[in-house]
Amino acid sequence: MRVGAIVLPEHGWARTRETWRRLEEMGLDHAWTFDHHSWRDLRDSPWYDAISTLTAVAATTGTIRIGTMVSTPNFRHPAVLAKQVMTLDEISGGRFVLGIGAGALGADSGLLGGPELSPATRADRFAEFVELSDRLLRSPATTFSGSFYEVVDARMVPGCVQRPRVPFAIAATGARGLDLVATHARTWVTIGDARRPGERTDTESRQVLRRQLSLLAEACEKRNRELGSVGKLVNLSRAFEAPFASPARFADLLGTCAELGFTDVVVNHPRPSGVFAGDVTAFERAVLSTR
């Protein structure tokens, strides 16, 4: 089981650098940051750009894989994002993973103006975003005209370090999103029940995750893809309560997720108060007990 952490991009560079270096020292397999322009109750608090932050992190770490959790069509354009991703892949020495999601309603979804999109239209946009990103990152030159995006002779030279392109980690639970996972992703990402993150009992969460894994299996079968070729990542901080309350609790959840069929877990790096509040020492003790 690979273990990772999510660090919110809310601190200045000195503290951010220290946190990410510590995660690498702890032997974590991967670490991620939220990619929002601003986020929920922290909208009026310090919040930095994910791509810029990860570029600096890439230059000051050497082994840990890094990624966005997740980039979305809400305010990212595939052509601009693809160039940033290619650059990040180079600076990190091929350690970058592009996490992608449809994007939730909220401040980010209204940032660039325009009407609120229906769920069906958002799903259409998500599909075009993923498919165009795939095309951009594989090709030295791309021209494209779709329902949501137009790209004219976008050049991607020299291309990604990782071939044929940077791997995608796609967050999805519905049929259309899981089809994108089966078609384009190296890793599938879930937080369990997105409507009640962290509120379900362990038994309920296991049932939710088992159903989602079954739907992923169906999507892979339709695309003639081996289910075992898809990494399966769950955010323990959203799917379960108090994942690092103790080393025993953390180990038990890792065992549960492995038994269900997950290959990766992440937990949110604890904050002093508010969302994801917790004790850093308890977090490190729990994680290190599995290293």
CSV table of N, CA, C and O in Angstrom, one decimal, residues 155-276:
chain,number,residue,atom,x,y,z
A,155,ARG,N,2.1,24.3,-29.2
A,155,ARG,CA,3.4,23.6,-29.3
A,155,ARG,C,3.8,23.1,-27.9
A,155,ARG,O,3.8,23.8,-26.9
A,156,MET,N,4.2,21.8,-27.8
A,156,MET,CA,4.6,21.2,-26.6
A,156,MET,C,5.9,20.5,-26.9
A,156,MET,O,6.0,19.3,-27.1
A,157,VAL,N,7.0,21.3,-26.9
A,157,VAL,CA,8.3,20.8,-27.1
A,157,VAL,C,9.2,21.2,-25.9
A,157,VAL,O,9.2,22.3,-25.4
A,158,PRO,N,9.9,20.2,-25.4
A,158,PRO,CA,10.3,18.9,-25.9
A,158,PRO,C,9.3,17.8,-25.5
A,158,PRO,O,9.5,16.6,-25.8
A,159,GLY,N,8.2,18.1,-24.8
A,159,GLY,CA,7.3,17.0,-24.4
A,159,GLY,C,7.6,16.6,-23.0
A,159,GLY,O,8.5,17.1,-22.3
A,160,CYS,N,6.9,15.7,-22.5
A,160,CYS,CA,7.0,15.2,-21.1
A,160,CYS,C,8.2,14.3,-20.9
A,160,CYS,O,8.6,13.6,-21.8
A,161,VAL,N,8.8,14.4,-19.7
A,161,VAL,CA,9.8,13.4,-19.3
A,161,VAL,C,9.3,12.0,-19.3
A,161,VAL,O,9.9,11.1,-19.8
A,162,GLN,N,8.1,11.9,-18.6
A,162,GLN,CA,7.4,10.6,-18.6
A,162,GLN,C,6.7,10.4,-19.9
A,162,GLN,O,6.0,11.3,-20.4
A,163,ARG,N,6.8,9.2,-20.4
A,163,ARG,CA,6.3,8.9,-21.7
A,163,ARG,C,5.2,7.9,-21.6
A,163,ARG,O,5.3,7.0,-20.8
A,164,PRO,N,4.1,8.0,-22.4
A,164,PRO,CA,3.9,9.0,-23.5
A,164,PRO,C,3.5,10.4,-23.0
A,164,PRO,O,3.5,11.3,-23.8
A,165,ARG,N,3.2,10.4,-21.7
A,165,ARG,CA,2.9,11.7,-21.1
A,165,ARG,C,2.9,11.6,-19.6
A,165,ARG,O,2.9,10.4,-19.1
A,166,VAL,N,2.7,12.7,-18.9
A,166,VAL,CA,2.5,12.7,-17.4
A,166,VAL,C,1.3,11.8,-17.1
A,166,VAL,O,0.3,11.9,-17.8
A,167,PRO,N,1.4,11.0,-16.1
A,167,PRO,CA,0.2,10.2,-15.7
A,167,PRO,C,-0.9,11.0,-15.1
A,167,PRO,O,-0.7,12.0,-14.5
A,168,PHE,N,-2.2,10.6,-15.4
A,168,PHE,CA,-3.4,11.2,-14.9
A,168,PHE,C,-3.9,10.5,-13.7
A,168,PHE,O,-3.9,9.2,-13.7
A,169,ALA,N,-4.3,11.2,-12.6
A,169,ALA,CA,-5.1,10.6,-11.5
A,169,ALA,C,-6.4,11.3,-11.5
A,169,ALA,O,-6.5,12.5,-11.2
A,170,ILE,N,-7.5,10.6,-12.0
A,170,ILE,CA,-8.8,11.2,-12.2
A,170,ILE,C,-9.7,10.9,-11.1
A,170,ILE,O,-9.9,9.7,-10.7
A,171,ALA,N,-10.3,11.9,-10.5
A,171,ALA,CA,-11.3,11.8,-9.4
A,171,ALA,C,-12.7,11.7,-10.1
A,171,ALA,O,-13.1,12.6,-10.8
A,172,ALA,N,-13.4,10.6,-9.8
A,172,ALA,CA,-14.7,10.4,-10.4
A,172,ALA,C,-15.4,9.3,-9.6
A,172,ALA,O,-14.8,8.4,-9.1
A,173,THR,N,-16.8,9.4,-9.6
A,173,THR,CA,-17.6,8.3,-9.1
A,173,THR,C,-18.8,8.0,-10.0
A,173,THR,O,-19.3,6.9,-9.8
A,174,GLY,N,-19.2,8.9,-10.9
A,174,GLY,CA,-20.3,8.6,-11.8
A,174,GLY,C,-19.8,7.8,-13.0
A,174,GLY,O,-18.6,7.6,-13.3
A,175,ALA,N,-20.8,7.3,-13.8
A,175,ALA,CA,-20.5,6.5,-14.9
A,175,ALA,C,-19.6,7.2,-16.0
A,175,ALA,O,-18.6,6.6,-16.5
A,176,ARG,N,-19.9,8.4,-16.3
A,176,ARG,CA,-19.1,9.1,-17.3
A,176,ARG,C,-17.7,9.4,-16.8
A,176,ARG,O,-16.7,9.3,-17.6
A,177,GLY,N,-17.5,9.8,-15.6
A,177,GLY,CA,-16.2,10.0,-15.1
A,177,GLY,C,-15.4,8.8,-15.0
A,177,GLY,O,-14.2,8.8,-15.3
A,178,LEU,N,-16.0,7.7,-14.6
A,178,LEU,CA,-15.3,6.4,-14.5
A,178,LEU,C,-14.9,5.9,-15.8
A,178,LEU,O,-13.9,5.2,-16.0
A,179,ASP,N,-15.7,6.2,-16.8
A,179,ASP,CA,-15.3,5.9,-18.2
A,179,ASP,C,-14.0,6.6,-18.6
A,179,ASP,O,-13.1,6.1,-19.3
A,180,LEU,N,-13.9,7.9,-18.2
A,180,LEU,CA,-12.6,8.6,-18.4
A,180,LEU,C,-11.5,8.0,-17.7
A,180,LEU,O,-10.3,8.0,-18.2
A,181,VAL,N,-11.7,7.5,-16.4
A,181,VAL,CA,-10.7,6.8,-15.7
A,181,VAL,C,-10.2,5.6,-16.5
A,181,VAL,O,-9.0,5.4,-16.7
A,182,ALA,N,-11.1,4.8,-16.9
A,182,ALA,CA,-10.8,3.6,-17.6
A,182,ALA,C,-10.0,3.8,-18.9
A,182,ALA,O,-9.2,3.0,-19.4
A,183,THR,N,-10.3,5.0,-19.5
A,183,THR,CA,-9.7,5.3,-20.8
A,183,THR,C,-8.4,6.0,-20.7
A,183,THR,O,-7.5,5.8,-21.4
A,184,HIS,N,-8.3,6.9,-19.7
A,184,HIS,CA,-7.1,7.9,-19.7
A,184,HIS,C,-6.2,7.8,-18.4
A,184,HIS,O,-5.1,8.4,-18.4
A,185,ALA,N,-6.7,7.3,-17.3
A,185,ALA,CA,-6.0,7.5,-16.0
A,185,ALA,C,-5.1,6.3,-15.7
A,185,ALA,O,-5.4,5.1,-16.0
A,186,ARG,N,-4.0,6.6,-15.0
A,186,ARG,CA,-3.2,5.6,-14.4
A,186,ARG,C,-3.8,5.3,-13.0
A,186,ARG,O,-3.7,4.2,-12.5
A,187,THR,N,-4.4,6.3,-12.4
A,187,THR,CA,-4.9,6.2,-11.0
A,187,THR,C,-6.3,6.7,-10.9
A,187,THR,O,-6.6,7.8,-11.5
A,188,TRP,N,-7.2,6.0,-10.2
A,188,TRP,CA,-8.6,6.5,-9.9
A,188,TRP,C,-8.5,7.1,-8.5
A,188,TRP,O,-7.9,6.5,-7.6
A,189,VAL,N,-9.2,8.2,-8.3
A,189,VAL,CA,-9.2,8.9,-7.0
A,189,VAL,C,-10.6,9.0,-6.5
A,189,VAL,O,-11.6,9.4,-7.2
A,190,THR,N,-10.8,8.7,-5.2
A,190,THR,CA,-12.1,8.9,-4.5
A,190,THR,C,-12.0,9.4,-3.1
A,190,THR,O,-10.9,9.2,-2.5
A,191,ILE,N,-13.0,10.1,-2.6
A,191,ILE,CA,-13.1,10.5,-1.2
A,191,ILE,C,-14.2,9.8,-0.5
A,191,ILE,O,-14.6,10.2,0.6
A,192,GLY,N,-14.7,8.8,-1.2
A,192,GLY,CA,-15.9,8.1,-0.6
A,192,GLY,C,-17.1,8.8,-1.0
A,192,GLY,O,-17.3,9.2,-2.1
A,193,ASP,N,-18.0,9.0,0.0
A,193,ASP,CA,-19.3,9.7,-0.2
A,193,ASP,C,-19.0,11.2,-0.2
A,193,ASP,O,-18.8,11.9,0.8
A,194,ALA,N,-19.0,11.8,-1.4
A,194,ALA,CA,-18.7,13.3,-1.5
A,194,ALA,C,-19.7,14.2,-0.9
A,194,ALA,O,-19.5,15.3,-0.6
A,195,ARG,N,-20.9,13.6,-0.7
A,195,ARG,CA,-22.0,14.4,-0.1
A,195,ARG,C,-21.8,14.5,1.4
A,195,ARG,O,-22.3,15.4,2.1
A,196,ARG,N,-21.2,13.5,2.0
A,196,ARG,CA,-21.0,13.5,3.5
A,196,ARG,C,-19.6,13.1,3.8
A,196,ARG,O,-19.3,12.1,4.5
A,197,PRO,N,-18.6,13.8,3.4
A,197,PRO,CA,-17.2,13.4,3.6
A,197,PRO,C,-16.9,13.4,5.1
A,197,PRO,O,-17.1,14.3,5.9
A,198,GLY,N,-16.3,12.2,5.6
A,198,GLY,CA,-15.9,12.1,6.9
A,198,GLY,C,-17.0,11.9,7.9
A,198,GLY,O,-16.8,11.8,9.1
A,199,GLU,N,-18.3,11.8,7.5
A,199,GLU,CA,-19.4,11.7,8.4
A,199,GLU,C,-20.0,10.3,8.5
A,199,GLU,O,-20.8,10.0,9.4
A,200,ARG,N,-19.6,9.4,7.6
A,200,ARG,CA,-20.2,8.0,7.7
A,200,ARG,C,-19.4,7.1,8.6
A,200,ARG,O,-18.3,7.4,8.9
A,201,THR,N,-20.1,6.1,9.1
A,201,THR,CA,-19.4,5.1,10.0
A,201,THR,C,-18.4,4.3,9.1
A,201,THR,O,-18.5,4.3,7.9
A,202,ASP,N,-17.5,3.6,9.7
A,202,ASP,CA,-16.6,2.8,9.0
A,202,ASP,C,-17.3,1.8,8.1
A,202,ASP,O,-16.9,1.6,7.0
A,203,THR,N,-18.3,1.2,8.6
A,203,THR,CA,-19.1,0.2,7.9
A,203,THR,C,-19.7,0.8,6.7
A,203,THR,O,-19.7,0.3,5.6
A,204,GLU,N,-20.4,2.0,6.8
A,204,GLU,CA,-21.0,2.7,5.7
A,204,GLU,C,-20.0,3.1,4.7
A,204,GLU,O,-20.2,3.0,3.5
A,205,SER,N,-18.8,3.6,5.1
A,205,SER,CA,-17.8,4.0,4.2
A,205,SER,C,-17.3,2.8,3.4
A,205,SER,O,-17.0,2.9,2.2
A,206,ARG,N,-17.1,1.7,4.0
A,206,ARG,CA,-16.6,0.5,3.3
A,206,ARG,C,-17.7,0.1,2.2
A,206,ARG,O,-17.3,-0.3,1.1
A,207,GLN,N,-18.9,0.2,2.6
A,207,GLN,CA,-20.0,-0.1,1.6
A,207,GLN,C,-19.9,0.9,0.4
A,207,GLN,O,-20.1,0.4,-0.8
A,208,VAL,N,-19.8,2.2,0.7
A,208,VAL,CA,-19.7,3.2,-0.4
A,208,VAL,C,-18.5,2.9,-1.3
A,208,VAL,O,-18.6,2.8,-2.5
A,209,LEU,N,-17.3,2.6,-0.7
A,209,LEU,CA,-16.1,2.4,-1.5
A,209,LEU,C,-16.2,1.1,-2.3
A,209,LEU,O,-15.8,1.0,-3.4
A,210,ARG,N,-16.9,0.1,-1.7
A,210,ARG,CA,-17.0,-1.2,-2.4
A,210,ARG,C,-17.9,-1.0,-3.7
A,210,ARG,O,-17.6,-1.6,-4.7
A,211,ARG,N,-19.0,-0.2,-3.5
A,211,ARG,CA,-19.9,0.1,-4.7
A,211,ARG,C,-19.1,0.8,-5.7
A,211,ARG,O,-19.2,0.5,-6.9
A,212,GLN,N,-18.3,1.8,-5.3
A,212,GLN,CA,-17.6,2.6,-6.3
A,212,GLN,C,-16.5,1.7,-7.0
A,212,GLN,O,-16.4,1.9,-8.3
A,213,LEU,N,-15.9,0.8,-6.3
A,213,LEU,CA,-14.9,-0.1,-7.0
A,213,LEU,C,-15.6,-1.0,-8.0
A,213,LEU,O,-15.1,-1.3,-9.0
A,214,SER,N,-16.8,-1.4,-7.6
A,214,SER,CA,-17.6,-2.3,-8.5
A,214,SER,C,-17.9,-1.5,-9.8
A,214,SER,O,-17.8,-2.1,-10.9
A,215,LEU,N,-18.3,-0.2,-9.7
A,215,LEU,CA,-18.6,0.6,-10.9
A,215,LEU,C,-17.3,0.8,-11.7
A,215,LEU,O,-17.4,0.8,-13.0
A,216,LEU,N,-16.2,1.0,-11.0
A,216,LEU,CA,-14.9,1.1,-11.8
A,216,LEU,C,-14.6,-0.2,-12.6
A,216,LEU,O,-14.2,-0.1,-13.7
A,217,ALA,N,-14.9,-1.3,-11.9
A,217,ALA,CA,-14.6,-2.6,-12.6
A,217,ALA,C,-15.5,-2.7,-13.9
A,217,ALA,O,-15.0,-3.1,-14.9
A,218,GLU,N,-16.8,-2.2,-13.8
A,218,GLU,CA,-17.6,-2.3,-14.9
A,218,GLU,C,-17.1,-1.3,-16.0
A,218,GLU,O,-17.2,-1.7,-17.2
A,219,ALA,N,-16.6,-0.2,-15.7
A,219,ALA,CA,-16.1,0.8,-16.6
A,219,ALA,C,-14.9,0.2,-17.4
A,219,ALA,O,-14.8,0.4,-18.6
A,220,CYS,N,-14.0,-0.4,-16.6
A,220,CYS,CA,-12.8,-1.0,-17.2
A,220,CYS,C,-13.2,-2.2,-18.1
A,220,CYS,O,-12.6,-2.3,-19.2
A,221,GLU,N,-14.2,-3.0,-17.7
A,221,GLU,CA,-14.6,-4.1,-18.6
A,221,GLU,C,-15.2,-3.6,-19.9
A,221,GLU,O,-14.9,-4.1,-21.0
A,222,LYS,N,-15.9,-2.5,-19.9
A,222,LYS,CA,-16.5,-1.9,-21.1
A,222,LYS,C,-15.4,-1.4,-22.0
A,222,LYS,O,-15.5,-1.4,-23.3
A,223,ARG,N,-14.2,-1.0,-21.5
A,223,ARG,CA,-13.1,-0.4,-22.2
A,223,ARG,C,-12.1,-1.5,-22.5
A,223,ARG,O,-11.0,-1.2,-23.0
A,224,ASN,N,-12.4,-2.7,-22.1
A,224,ASN,CA,-11.4,-3.8,-22.3
A,224,ASN,C,-10.1,-3.5,-21.6
A,224,ASN,O,-9.0,-3.8,-22.2
A,225,ARG,N,-10.1,-2.9,-20.4
A,225,ARG,CA,-8.9,-2.6,-19.7
A,225,ARG,C,-8.9,-3.5,-18.4
A,225,ARG,O,-9.9,-3.7,-17.7
A,226,GLU,N,-7.7,-4.0,-18.1
A,226,GLU,CA,-7.5,-4.8,-16.9
A,226,GLU,C,-7.7,-3.9,-15.7
A,226,GLU,O,-7.0,-2.8,-15.6
A,227,LEU,N,-8.6,-4.3,-14.8
A,227,LEU,CA,-8.8,-3.5,-13.5
A,227,LEU,C,-7.5,-3.3,-12.8
A,227,LEU,O,-7.3,-2.2,-12.2
A,228,GLY,N,-6.7,-4.3,-12.8
A,228,GLY,CA,-5.4,-4.3,-12.0
A,228,GLY,C,-4.4,-3.3,-12.5
A,228,GLY,O,-3.5,-2.9,-11.9
A,229,SER,N,-4.7,-2.8,-13.8
A,229,SER,CA,-3.7,-1.8,-14.3
A,229,SER,C,-4.1,-0.4,-13.9
A,229,SER,O,-3.3,0.6,-14.2
A,230,VAL,N,-5.1,-0.2,-13.1
A,230,VAL,CA,-5.6,1.1,-12.6
A,230,VAL,C,-5.2,1.2,-11.2
A,230,VAL,O,-5.7,0.4,-10.4
A,231,GLY,N,-4.4,2.2,-10.8
A,231,GLY,CA,-4.2,2.5,-9.4
A,231,GLY,C,-5.5,3.0,-8.7
A,231,GLY,O,-6.3,3.6,-9.4
A,232,LYS,N,-5.7,2.7,-7.5
A,232,LYS,CA,-6.9,3.1,-6.8
A,232,LYS,C,-6.6,3.8,-5.5
A,232,LYS,O,-6.0,3.2,-4.6
A,233,LEU,N,-6.9,5.1,-5.5
A,233,LEU,CA,-6.4,6.0,-4.3
A,233,LEU,C,-7.7,6.5,-3.6
A,233,LEU,O,-8.6,7.0,-4.2
A,234,VAL,N,-7.6,6.4,-2.3
A,234,VAL,CA,-8.7,6.9,-1.5
A,234,VAL,C,-8.2,7.9,-0.4
A,234,VAL,O,-7.1,7.6,0.2
A,235,ASN,N,-8.8,9.0,-0.2
A,235,ASN,CA,-8.5,10.0,0.8
A,235,ASN,C,-9.1,9.6,2.1
A,235,ASN,O,-10.3,9.7,2.3
A,236,LEU,N,-8.3,9.1,3.0
A,236,LEU,CA,-8.8,8.6,4.3
A,236,LEU,C,-9.4,9.7,5.1
A,236,LEU,O,-10.4,9.5,5.9
A,237,SER,N,-8.9,10.9,5.0
A,237,SER,CA,-9.4,12.0,5.8
A,237,SER,C,-10.8,12.4,5.4
A,237,SER,O,-11.5,13.0,6.2
A,238,ARG,N,-11.2,12.1,4.2
A,238,ARG,CA,-12.6,12.4,3.7
A,238,ARG,C,-13.5,11.2,3.8
A,238,ARG,O,-14.7,11.3,4.0
A,239,ALA,N,-12.9,10.0,3.7
A,239,ALA,CA,-13.8,8.8,3.7
A,239,ALA,C,-14.1,8.2,5.1
A,239,ALA,O,-15.1,7.6,5.3
A,240,PHE,N,-13.1,8.5,6.0
A,240,PHE,CA,-13.3,7.9,7.4
A,240,PHE,C,-13.0,9.0,8.4
A,240,PHE,O,-12.3,10.0,8.2
A,241,GLU,N,-13.5,8.7,9.6
A,241,GLU,CA,-13.3,9.7,10.7
A,241,GLU,C,-11.9,9.4,11.4
A,241,GLU,O,-11.6,8.2,11.5
A,242,ALA,N,-11.2,10.4,11.8
A,242,ALA,CA,-10.0,10.3,12.6
A,242,ALA,C,-9.1,9.2,12.1
A,242,ALA,O,-8.7,8.3,12.8
A,243,PRO,N,-8.6,9.3,10.8
A,243,PRO,CA,-7.7,8.2,10.3
A,243,PRO,C,-6.4,8.0,11.0
A,243,PRO,O,-5.9,6.9,11.0
A,244,PHE,N,-5.8,9.1,11.6
A,244,PHE,CA,-4.6,8.9,12.3
A,244,PHE,C,-4.7,9.2,13.8
A,244,PHE,O,-3.8,9.8,14.4
A,245,ALA,N,-5.9,8.8,14.4
A,245,ALA,CA,-6.1,9.0,15.8
A,245,ALA,C,-5.0,8.2,16.6
A,245,ALA,O,-4.7,8.6,17.7
A,246,SER,N,-4.6,7.1,16.0
A,246,SER,CA,-3.5,6.3,16.7
A,246,SER,C,-2.9,5.5,15.6
A,246,SER,O,-3.5,5.3,14.5
A,247,PRO,N,-1.7,5.0,15.8
A,247,PRO,CA,-1.0,4.1,14.8
A,247,PRO,C,-1.9,2.9,14.5
A,247,PRO,O,-2.0,2.4,13.4
A,248,ALA,N,-2.6,2.3,15.5
A,248,ALA,CA,-3.4,1.2,15.3
A,248,ALA,C,-4.6,1.5,14.4
A,248,ALA,O,-5.0,0.7,13.6
A,249,ARG,N,-5.2,2.7,14.6
A,249,ARG,CA,-6.3,3.1,13.8
A,249,ARG,C,-5.9,3.2,12.3
A,249,ARG,O,-6.5,2.8,11.4
A,250,PHE,N,-4.7,3.9,12.2
A,250,PHE,CA,-4.2,4.1,10.8
A,250,PHE,C,-3.9,2.8,10.1
A,250,PHE,O,-4.3,2.5,9.0
A,251,ALA,N,-3.2,1.9,10.8
A,251,ALA,CA,-2.9,0.6,10.3
A,251,ALA,C,-4.1,-0.2,9.9
A,251,ALA,O,-4.2,-0.9,8.9
A,252,ASP,N,-5.2,-0.1,10.8
A,252,ASP,CA,-6.4,-0.8,10.5
A,252,ASP,C,-7.1,-0.3,9.3
A,252,ASP,O,-7.6,-1.1,8.4
A,253,LEU,N,-7.1,1.0,9.0
A,253,LEU,CA,-7.7,1.5,7.8
A,253,LEU,C,-6.9,1.1,6.6
A,253,LEU,O,-7.5,0.9,5.5
A,254,LEU,N,-5.6,1.1,6.7
A,254,LEU,CA,-4.8,0.7,5.6
A,254,LEU,C,-5.1,-0.8,5.2
A,254,LEU,O,-5.2,-1.1,4.0
A,255,GLY,N,-5.3,-1.6,6.2
A,255,GLY,CA,-5.7,-3.0,6.0
A,255,GLY,C,-7.0,-3.1,5.3
A,255,GLY,O,-7.2,-3.9,4.4
A,256,THR,N,-8.0,-2.3,5.8
A,256,THR,CA,-9.3,-2.3,5.2
A,256,THR,C,-9.3,-1.9,3.7
A,256,THR,O,-9.9,-2.5,2.9
A,257,CYS,N,-8.5,-0.9,3.4
A,257,CYS,CA,-8.4,-0.4,2.1
A,257,CYS,C,-7.7,-1.4,1.2
A,257,CYS,O,-8.1,-1.6,0.0
A,258,ALA,N,-6.7,-2.0,1.7
A,258,ALA,CA,-6.0,-3.0,0.9
A,258,ALA,C,-6.9,-4.2,0.6
A,258,ALA,O,-6.9,-4.7,-0.5
A,259,GLU,N,-7.7,-4.6,1.6
A,259,GLU,CA,-8.6,-5.7,1.4
A,259,GLU,C,-9.7,-5.3,0.3
A,259,GLU,O,-10.1,-6.2,-0.4
A,260,LEU,N,-10.1,-4.1,0.3
A,260,LEU,CA,-11.1,-3.7,-0.7
A,260,LEU,C,-10.5,-3.6,-2.1
A,260,LEU,O,-11.3,-3.8,-3.1
A,261,GLY,N,-9.2,-3.4,-2.2
A,261,GLY,CA,-8.6,-3.4,-3.5
A,261,GLY,C,-7.9,-2.1,-3.8
A,261,GLY,O,-7.4,-1.9,-4.9
A,262,PHE,N,-7.7,-1.2,-2.8
A,262,PHE,CA,-7.0,0.1,-3.1
A,262,PHE,C,-5.5,-0.2,-3.1
A,262,PHE,O,-5.0,-1.0,-2.3
A,263,THR,N,-4.8,0.6,-3.9
A,263,THR,CA,-3.4,0.5,-4.0
A,263,THR,C,-2.7,1.7,-3.2
A,263,THR,O,-1.5,1.6,-2.9
A,264,ASP,N,-3.5,2.8,-3.0
A,264,ASP,CA,-2.9,4.0,-2.4
A,264,ASP,C,-3.9,4.7,-1.5
A,264,ASP,O,-5.1,4.6,-1.7
A,265,VAL,N,-3.4,5.3,-0.4
A,265,VAL,CA,-4.2,6.1,0.4
A,265,VAL,C,-3.5,7.5,0.6
A,265,VAL,O,-2.2,7.5,0.5
A,266,VAL,N,-4.2,8.5,0.9
A,266,VAL,CA,-3.7,9.8,1.3
A,266,VAL,C,-4.4,10.3,2.6
A,266,VAL,O,-5.6,9.9,2.8
A,267,VAL,N,-3.8,11.1,3.3
A,267,VAL,CA,-4.5,11.8,4.4
A,267,VAL,C,-4.1,13.3,4.3
A,267,VAL,O,-3.0,13.6,3.8
A,268,ASN,N,-5.0,14.1,4.8
A,268,ASN,CA,-4.7,15.5,4.8
A,268,ASN,C,-3.7,15.9,5.9
A,268,ASN,O,-4.0,15.5,7.1
A,269,HIS,N,-2.7,16.6,5.6
A,269,HIS,CA,-1.7,17.0,6.6
A,269,HIS,C,-2.5,17.9,7.6
A,269,HIS,O,-3.2,18.8,7.2
A,270,PRO,N,-2.3,17.6,8.9
A,270,PRO,CA,-3.1,18.3,9.9
A,270,PRO,C,-2.8,19.8,10.0
A,270,PRO,O,-1.7,20.3,9.9
A,271,ARG,N,-3.9,20.6,10.2
A,271,ARG,CA,-3.8,22.0,10.4
A,271,ARG,C,-4.1,22.3,11.9
A,271,ARG,O,-4.7,21.5,12.6
A,272,PRO,N,-3.7,23.5,12.4
A,272,PRO,CA,-3.9,23.8,13.8
A,272,PRO,C,-5.4,23.8,14.2
A,272,PRO,O,-5.7,23.5,15.4
A,273,SER,N,-6.2,24.3,13.3
A,273,SER,CA,-7.7,24.4,13.7
A,273,SER,C,-8.5,24.4,12.4
A,273,SER,O,-8.0,24.5,11.3
A,274,GLY,N,-9.8,24.3,12.6
A,274,GLY,CA,-10.7,24.4,11.4
A,274,GLY,C,-10.7,23.1,10.7
A,274,GLY,O,-10.4,22.0,11.2
A,275,VAL,N,-10.9,23.1,9.3
A,275,VAL,CA,-10.9,22.0,8.5
A,275,VAL,C,-9.6,21.2,8.6
A,275,VAL,O,-8.5,21.8,8.6
A,276,PHE,N,-9.7,19.9,8.7
A,276,PHE,CA,-8.5,19.0,8.8
A,276,PHE,C,-7.6,19.3,10.0
A,276,PHE,O,-6.4,19.1,10.0
